[in-house]
Short mmCIF file of C-alpha atoms and ligand atoms in Angstrom, two decimals:
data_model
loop_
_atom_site.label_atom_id
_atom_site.label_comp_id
_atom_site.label_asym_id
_atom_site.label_seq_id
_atom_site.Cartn_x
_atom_site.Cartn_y
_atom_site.Cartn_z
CA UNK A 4 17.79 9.02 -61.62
CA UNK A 5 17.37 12.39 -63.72
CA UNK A 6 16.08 12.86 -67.17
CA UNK A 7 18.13 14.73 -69.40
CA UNK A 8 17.97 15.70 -72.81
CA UNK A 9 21.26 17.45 -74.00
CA UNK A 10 24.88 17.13 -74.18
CA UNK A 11 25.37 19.76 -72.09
CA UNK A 12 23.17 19.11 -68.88
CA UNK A 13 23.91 15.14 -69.30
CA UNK A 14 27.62 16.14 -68.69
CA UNK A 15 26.85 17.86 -65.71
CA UNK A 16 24.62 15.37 -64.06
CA UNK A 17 27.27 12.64 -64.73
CA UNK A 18 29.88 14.57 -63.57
CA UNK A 19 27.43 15.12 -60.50
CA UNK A 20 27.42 11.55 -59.82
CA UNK A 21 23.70 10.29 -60.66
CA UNK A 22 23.49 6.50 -61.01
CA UNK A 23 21.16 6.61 -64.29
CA UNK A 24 20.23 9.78 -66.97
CA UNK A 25 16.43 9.18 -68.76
CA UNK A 26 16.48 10.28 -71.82
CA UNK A 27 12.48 10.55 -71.01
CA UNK A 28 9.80 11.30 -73.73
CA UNK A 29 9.42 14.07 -71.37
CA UNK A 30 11.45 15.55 -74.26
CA UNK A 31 8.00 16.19 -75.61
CA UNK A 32 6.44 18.45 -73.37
CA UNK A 33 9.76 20.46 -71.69
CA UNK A 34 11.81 20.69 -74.78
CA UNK A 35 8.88 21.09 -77.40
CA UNK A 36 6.44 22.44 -76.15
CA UNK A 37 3.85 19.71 -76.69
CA UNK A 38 0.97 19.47 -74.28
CA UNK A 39 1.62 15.53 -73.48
CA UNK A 40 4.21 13.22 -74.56
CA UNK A 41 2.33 11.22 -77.37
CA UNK A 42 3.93 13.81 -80.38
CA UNK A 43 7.45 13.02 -79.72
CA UNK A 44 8.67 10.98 -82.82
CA UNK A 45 11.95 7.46 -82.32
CA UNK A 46 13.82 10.18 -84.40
CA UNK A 47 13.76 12.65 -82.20
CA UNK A 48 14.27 10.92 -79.42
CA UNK A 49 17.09 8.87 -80.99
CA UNK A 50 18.44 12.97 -81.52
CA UNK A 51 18.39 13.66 -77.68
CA UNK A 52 19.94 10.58 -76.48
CA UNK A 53 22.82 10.47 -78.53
CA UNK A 54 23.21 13.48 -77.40
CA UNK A 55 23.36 12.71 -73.85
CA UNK A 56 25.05 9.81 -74.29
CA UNK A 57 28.25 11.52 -75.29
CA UNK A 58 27.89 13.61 -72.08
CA UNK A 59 28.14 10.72 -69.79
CA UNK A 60 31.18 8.48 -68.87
CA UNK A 61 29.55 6.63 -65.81
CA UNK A 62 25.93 7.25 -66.19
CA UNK A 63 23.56 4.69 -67.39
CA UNK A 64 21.57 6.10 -69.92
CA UNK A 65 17.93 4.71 -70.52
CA UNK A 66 15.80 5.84 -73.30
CA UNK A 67 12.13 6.05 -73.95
CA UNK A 68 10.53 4.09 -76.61
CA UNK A 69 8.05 6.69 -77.48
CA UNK A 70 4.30 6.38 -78.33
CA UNK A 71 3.52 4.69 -81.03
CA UNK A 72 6.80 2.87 -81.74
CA UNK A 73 5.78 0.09 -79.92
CA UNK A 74 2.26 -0.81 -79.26
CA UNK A 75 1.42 -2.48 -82.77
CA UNK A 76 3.79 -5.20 -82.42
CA UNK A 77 6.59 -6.81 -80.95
CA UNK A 78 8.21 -6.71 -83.67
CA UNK A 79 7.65 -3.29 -84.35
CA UNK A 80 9.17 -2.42 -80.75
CA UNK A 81 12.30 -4.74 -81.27
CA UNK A 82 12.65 -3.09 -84.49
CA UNK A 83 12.22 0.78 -82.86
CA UNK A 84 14.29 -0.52 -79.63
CA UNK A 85 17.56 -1.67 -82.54
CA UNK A 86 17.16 1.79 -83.64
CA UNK A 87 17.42 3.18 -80.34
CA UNK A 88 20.72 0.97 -79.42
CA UNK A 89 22.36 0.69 -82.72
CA UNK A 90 21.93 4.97 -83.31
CA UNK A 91 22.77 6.04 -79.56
CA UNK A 92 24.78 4.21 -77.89
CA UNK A 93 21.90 4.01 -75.09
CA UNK A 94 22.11 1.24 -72.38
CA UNK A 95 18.37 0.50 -71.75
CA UNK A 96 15.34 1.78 -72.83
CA UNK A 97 11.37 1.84 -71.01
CA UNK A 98 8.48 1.05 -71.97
CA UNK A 99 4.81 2.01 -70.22
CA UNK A 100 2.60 -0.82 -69.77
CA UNK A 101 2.04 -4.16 -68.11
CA UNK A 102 0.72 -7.27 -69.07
CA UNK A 103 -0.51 -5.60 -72.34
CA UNK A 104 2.57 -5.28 -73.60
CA UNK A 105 4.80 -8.19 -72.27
CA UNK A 106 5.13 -9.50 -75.61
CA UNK A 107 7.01 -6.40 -76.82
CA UNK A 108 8.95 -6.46 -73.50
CA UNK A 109 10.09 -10.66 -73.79
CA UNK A 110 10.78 -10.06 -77.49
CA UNK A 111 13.30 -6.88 -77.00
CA UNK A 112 14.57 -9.07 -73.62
CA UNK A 113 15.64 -11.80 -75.75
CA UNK A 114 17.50 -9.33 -77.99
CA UNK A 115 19.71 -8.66 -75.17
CA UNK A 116 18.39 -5.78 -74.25
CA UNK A 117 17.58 -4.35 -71.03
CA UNK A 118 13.91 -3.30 -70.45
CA UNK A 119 12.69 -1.02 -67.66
CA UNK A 120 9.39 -1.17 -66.73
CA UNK A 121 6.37 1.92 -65.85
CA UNK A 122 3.61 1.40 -64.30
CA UNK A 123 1.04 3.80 -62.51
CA UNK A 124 0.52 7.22 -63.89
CA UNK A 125 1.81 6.12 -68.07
CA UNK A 126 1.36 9.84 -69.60
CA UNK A 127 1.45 8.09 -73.11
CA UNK A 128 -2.26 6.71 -71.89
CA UNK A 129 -3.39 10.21 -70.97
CA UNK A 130 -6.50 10.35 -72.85
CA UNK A 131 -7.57 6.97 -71.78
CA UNK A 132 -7.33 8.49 -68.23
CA UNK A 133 -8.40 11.84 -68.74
CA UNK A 134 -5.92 13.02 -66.16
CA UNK A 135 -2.78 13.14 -64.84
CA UNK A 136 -3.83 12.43 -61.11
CA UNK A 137 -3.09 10.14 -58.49
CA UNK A 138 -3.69 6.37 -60.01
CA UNK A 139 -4.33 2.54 -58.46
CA UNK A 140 -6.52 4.67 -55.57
CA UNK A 141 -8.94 1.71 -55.98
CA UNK A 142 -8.61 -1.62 -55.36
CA UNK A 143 -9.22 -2.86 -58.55
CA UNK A 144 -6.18 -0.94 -60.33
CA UNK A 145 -3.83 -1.81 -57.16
CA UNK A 146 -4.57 -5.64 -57.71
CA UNK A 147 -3.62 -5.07 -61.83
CA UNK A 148 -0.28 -2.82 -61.03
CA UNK A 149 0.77 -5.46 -58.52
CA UNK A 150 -0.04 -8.26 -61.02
CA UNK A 151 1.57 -6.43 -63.85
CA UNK A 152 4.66 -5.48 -61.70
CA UNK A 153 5.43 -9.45 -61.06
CA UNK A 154 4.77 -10.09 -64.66
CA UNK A 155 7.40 -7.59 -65.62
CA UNK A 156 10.03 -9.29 -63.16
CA UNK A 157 9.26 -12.66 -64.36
CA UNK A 158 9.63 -11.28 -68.11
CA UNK A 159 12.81 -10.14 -66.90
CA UNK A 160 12.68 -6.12 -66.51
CA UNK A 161 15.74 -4.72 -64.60
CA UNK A 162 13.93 -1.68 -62.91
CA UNK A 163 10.34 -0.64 -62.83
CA UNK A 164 9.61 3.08 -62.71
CA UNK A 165 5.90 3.90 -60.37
CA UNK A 166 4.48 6.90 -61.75
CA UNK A 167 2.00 9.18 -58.93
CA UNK A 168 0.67 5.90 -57.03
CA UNK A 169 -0.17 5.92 -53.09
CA UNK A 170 3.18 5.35 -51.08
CA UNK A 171 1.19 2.56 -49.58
CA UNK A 172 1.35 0.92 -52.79
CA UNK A 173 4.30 1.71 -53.92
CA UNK A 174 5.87 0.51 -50.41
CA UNK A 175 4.41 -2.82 -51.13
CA UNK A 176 5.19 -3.35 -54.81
CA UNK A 177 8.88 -2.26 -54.16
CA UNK A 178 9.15 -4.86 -50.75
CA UNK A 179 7.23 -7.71 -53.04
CA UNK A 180 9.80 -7.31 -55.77
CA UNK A 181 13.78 -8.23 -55.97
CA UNK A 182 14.20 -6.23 -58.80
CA UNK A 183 14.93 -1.99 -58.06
CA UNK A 184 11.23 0.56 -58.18
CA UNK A 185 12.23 3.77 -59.28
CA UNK A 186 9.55 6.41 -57.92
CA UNK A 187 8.14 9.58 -59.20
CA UNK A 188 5.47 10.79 -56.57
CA UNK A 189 5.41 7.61 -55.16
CA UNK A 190 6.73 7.70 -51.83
CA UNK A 191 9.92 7.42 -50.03
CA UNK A 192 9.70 3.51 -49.65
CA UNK A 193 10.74 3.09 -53.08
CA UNK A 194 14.50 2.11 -54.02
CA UNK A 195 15.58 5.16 -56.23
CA UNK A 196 13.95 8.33 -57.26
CA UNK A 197 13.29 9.93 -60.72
CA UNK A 198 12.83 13.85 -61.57
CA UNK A 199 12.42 15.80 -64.06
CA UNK A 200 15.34 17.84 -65.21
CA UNK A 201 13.38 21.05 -65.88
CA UNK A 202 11.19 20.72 -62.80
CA UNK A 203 14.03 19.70 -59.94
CA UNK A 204 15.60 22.98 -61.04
CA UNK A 205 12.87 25.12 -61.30
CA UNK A 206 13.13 26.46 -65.28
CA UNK A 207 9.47 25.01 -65.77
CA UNK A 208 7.58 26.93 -62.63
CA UNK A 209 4.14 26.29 -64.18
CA UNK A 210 4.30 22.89 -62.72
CA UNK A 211 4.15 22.04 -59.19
CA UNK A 212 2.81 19.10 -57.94
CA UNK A 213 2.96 17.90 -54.64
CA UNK A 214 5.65 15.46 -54.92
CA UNK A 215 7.94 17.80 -56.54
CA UNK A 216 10.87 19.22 -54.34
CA UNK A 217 12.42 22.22 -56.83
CA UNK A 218 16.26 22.47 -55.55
CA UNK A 219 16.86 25.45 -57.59
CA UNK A 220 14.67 28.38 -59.16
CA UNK A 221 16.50 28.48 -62.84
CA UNK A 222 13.89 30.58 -64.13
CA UNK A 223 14.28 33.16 -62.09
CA UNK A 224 18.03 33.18 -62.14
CA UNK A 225 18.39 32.79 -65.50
CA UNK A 226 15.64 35.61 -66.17
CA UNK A 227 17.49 38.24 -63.97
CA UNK A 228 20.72 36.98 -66.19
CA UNK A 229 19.30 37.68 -69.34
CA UNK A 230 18.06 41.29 -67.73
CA UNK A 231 21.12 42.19 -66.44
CA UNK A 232 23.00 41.18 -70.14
CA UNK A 233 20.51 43.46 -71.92
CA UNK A 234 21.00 46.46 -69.40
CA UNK A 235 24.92 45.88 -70.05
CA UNK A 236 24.43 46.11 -73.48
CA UNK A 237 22.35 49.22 -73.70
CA UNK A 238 24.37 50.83 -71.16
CA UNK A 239 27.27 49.91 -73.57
CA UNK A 240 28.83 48.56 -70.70
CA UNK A 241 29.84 45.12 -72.71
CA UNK A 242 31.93 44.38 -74.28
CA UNK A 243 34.52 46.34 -72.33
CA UNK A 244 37.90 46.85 -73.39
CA UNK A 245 39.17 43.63 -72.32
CA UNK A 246 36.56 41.55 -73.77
CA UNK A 247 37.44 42.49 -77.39
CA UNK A 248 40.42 41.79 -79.61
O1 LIG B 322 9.44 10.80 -69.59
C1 LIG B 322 9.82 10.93 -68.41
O2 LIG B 322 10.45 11.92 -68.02
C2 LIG B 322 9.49 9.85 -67.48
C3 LIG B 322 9.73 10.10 -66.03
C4 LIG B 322 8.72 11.03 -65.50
C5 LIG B 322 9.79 8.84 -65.27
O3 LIG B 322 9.04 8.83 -67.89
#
């Protein structure tokens, strides 16, 4: 699994062969800007994903709900999840949360609609940690994640992603489970793997956490790119005479 959040790049990953594109509210931070993911509004999500679902032929495309289209109600997160399916053409969507929102998660369910689960590090609940390392370290927070993951299996989740947990633990959710563990600094014992677009290919260099493996450096290559078109330019080296009409 990839995230993706344009036409453009979902078309490539497809074409690549990935089993599932994210439209992720990820969105938030490497396409706007935004320090965490809690700005991103259902519209503009609902903007990237129908994007990037008319990139894909074979990809499964799941979308974020985003914060704060969801955790009033379930009602209010059937309504925001319609919106999502009716206005993309999305497959899934996730939600971040356990046992305090199953509710939400039965209600869309019996809609029809497939839920994927995410449980560990949930950026939407940043401030309530205070930071974006490592969680379940203790005991205490283990026990809930491995409660809440066979809640969301019961409730009937298809997938559950495990956000920056100990591979220990994710090794033992994912065994404990029939349903597929997607992991993001999680370990290798879980059954798929998730990055983010912009990290896995290096434009965003500021971040680099551990579990990160960056397959290309984008940034650079794209900065020596945008040099070399500027010296071409001044040097009135393009266009040449076979790039003009
Ligand atoms: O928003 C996102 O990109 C995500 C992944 C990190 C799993 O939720």
């Amino acid at each position: 699994m990839i995230t993706a959040y344009d036409y453009s790049f979902a078309k490539i990953f497809d074409g690549a062969g990935i089993d599932i594109i994210l439209v992720g509210d990820s969105a938030s931070n490497v396409m706007a800007g935004h320090e965490t993911t809690l700005p991103i509004t259902l519209d503009q999500m609902i903007y990237h994903a129908s994007a990037v679902v008319r990139g894909c032929t074979k990809s499964l495309v799941i979308v974020d709900l985003p914060f704060g289209s969801y955790q009033g109600n379930s009602k209010e997160a059937l309504i925001s999840t319609i919106r999502i399916m009716k206005e993309t053409g999305a497959h899934a969507i996730k939600m971040e949360g356990g046992e305090e929102i199953l509710d939400s998660v039965k209600r869309i369910l019996s809609a029809g609609i497939p839920v994927m689960g995410h449980l560990g590090l949930t950026p939407q609940s940043i401030y309530k940690f205070g930071t974006y390392t490592v969680r379940a370290k203790e005991e205490t927070e283990a026990e809930k994640l491995k409660r809440d993951a066979e809640l969301l299996q019961e409730a009937g989740c298809f997938g559950i992603v495990l956000e920056k947990i100990p591979a220990t633990l994710a090794e033992e959710v994912s065994a404990s489970l029939s349903i597929p563990t997607i992991g993001i600094g999680a370990g290798k014992h879980c059954d798929g793997q998730v990055l983010v677009m912009h990290d896995m290919l290096g434009i965003n260099i500021e971040f680099k956490p551990r579990f990160l493996r960056q397959y290309l450096n984008l940034h650079q290559q794209i900065t020596e790119a945008v040099h070399s078109y500027i010296t071409d330019i001044k040097a009135n080296d393009f266009p040449n005479e076979h790039e003009q009409y």
